[in-house]
Amino acid sequence: MTAVVRAIRGRLFSFTAEPAGAGDAASYTLIPDGMLRVEDGRIAAVGPAAVLEPHLPPGTPVEDHGERLVMPGFIDLHIHFPQTQVIASYGAQLLDWLTTYTFAEEQKYGDPAFAARQARFFLDELLRNGTTTAVVYGSVHPESVEAFFAESERRGTAMIAGKVMMDRHAPAPLCDTAQRGYDDSKALIGRWHGRGRQRYAVTPRFAITSTPEQLDAAGALLSEHPDCYLQTHLSENHEEIRQVARLFPAARDYTDVYGRFGLLGPRSLLGHCLHLSDGELARLAASGAVAVACPTSNLFIGSGLFDAARVRGAGVRTGLATDVGGGTSYSMLRTAAELYKVLQLQGQNLPALAAFYTMTRGNALALGMGDAIGTFVPGAWADAVVLDPSAIPALAHRMKTARGLEDELFALMTLGDERVVTATYVQGCRDIATTTA
Ligand code: GUN
Ligand code: ZN
């Protein structure tokens, strides 16, 4: 069968290496009038349009974005699918926020029809923001993850998700048991892990809501399915840390709770990581686990400031995420802008190149998917976002004074949001929104 060929033309911008700092022009490729040749959803060739266009088969559809930046689609390493109507809930810190707002809302997700409607909204919103891959928490109900994966598969997006495992310290309708959490997760892994572009993350919510038996079951799932991911929360809030110490008196510290159940490794994605000791950081570094910064959430819930210099200095891999609905925006641009401010408060900085690297190639490498997403190399999926600064008057006005690419990128992340996303491509095709509100 002959391949379906299409082409995307514009100002192509992608990273080939981690920027060593501001001004590191060797870390990226910028092709001012570039073209991606897409065959069956993957990039078949990338280069100047003048070189590639003459070789396109007659009649090939070409979408030309002119001067607009075309980048690999954004990747969000931590977001909660059942919290689209929890986002922007007033006035509580983590543990009260969970019981007052989150646990009330998540009870609705046992209804497959409701979960399917919410999945359509959630994926529309991700794509509207240029996010083409996300690592997603479902609710405790397997139905929520079933609905999410079914909708993701329909759209052809690459998503990683898991049903939350939670067998204590939550309302009864939201609790499974160690055995049930294991069985339901195992069944979802069997149905969805590696089916097309869907992947599974074993998802014990956090140490407070899982018994030792359940964390043991999560460890068993991981050893039985070593190519699944593990996602959980770690060291977000001081009261949370005190409760974990009370619940696991034999553990040296919070990180040790996860370590002793076999939950730390290079496919482990640990949200927050705000208040870790040096010993915990060393343990994370040795395990290869990823500390996922969630700046809008940490500011909104009042949890603390992610100390990137300290975490990275200890040799821990890092990534970036929205953490909606503790987080306040689906936009990875807004998320990077808030990380910049969080780092400024600590005398650190975040060059624009580092921010855009993290949103794309950095987060892809954190997932071990550096060849498949977050990059414009032949063989990778043609997932892309098109950014147009003129969509926001204040940004367009500021751009007139831009002093080169990095200044342009910095203004784009500081002032931009989903309004600058003029197209999102999944496997070379523009997504089709299915909901309006
Ligand atoms: N810790 C445990 N569950 C959650 C959650 O849903 N959001 C955040 N921000 N932290 C958590
Ligand atoms: Zn979270």
Coordinates of N, CA and C and ligand atoms in Angstrom, one line a residue, residues 78-80 83 97 137 205 232-233 236 271-272 294 297 323-326, ligand 2:
H78 N 2.4 15.6 34.1 CA 1.6 15.3 35.3 C 0.3 16.1 35.3
I79 N -0.8 15.4 35.1 CA -2.1 16.1 35.0 C -3.2 15.2 35.4
H80 N -4.3 15.7 36.1 CA -5.4 14.9 36.6 C -6.6 15.0 35.7
Q83 N -10.0 16.3 37.2 CA -10.0 17.6 37.9 C -10.3 18.8 37.0
W97 N -7.7 20.7 50.5 CA -8.1 20.8 49.1 C -8.5 19.5 48.5
Y137 N -3.4 11.1 35.5 CA -4.1 10.4 36.6 C -5.6 10.3 36.2
R205 N -1.9 6.8 44.4 CA -2.0 8.3 44.4 C -0.9 9.0 45.2
T232 N 3.3 9.1 40.9 CA 2.8 9.4 42.2 C 3.2 10.8 42.6
H233 N 2.8 11.2 43.8 CA 3.2 12.5 44.4 C 4.2 12.3 45.5
E236 N 5.1 17.2 48.8 CA 4.5 18.4 48.2 C 4.2 19.4 49.3
G271 N 5.6 13.7 41.1 CA 5.2 15.0 41.1 C 5.6 15.8 42.4
H272 N 6.1 17.0 42.2 CA 6.3 18.1 43.2 C 7.8 18.0 43.7
C294 N 5.8 21.2 39.2 CA 4.4 21.6 38.9 C 4.2 23.0 39.5
S297 N 0.6 24.8 40.3 CA 0.0 24.1 41.4 C 0.6 24.4 42.7
D323 N -0.1 19.9 36.3 CA -0.8 19.4 37.5 C -2.2 20.0 37.6
V324 N -2.9 20.3 36.5 CA -4.3 20.6 36.6 C -5.0 19.4 37.3
G325 N -6.0 19.7 38.3 CA -6.5 20.9 38.7 C -6.0 21.6 40.0
G326 N -4.9 21.0 40.6 CA -4.2 21.9 41.6 C -3.5 23.0 40.8
Ligands
ZN2 ZN -1.0 15.9 41.0

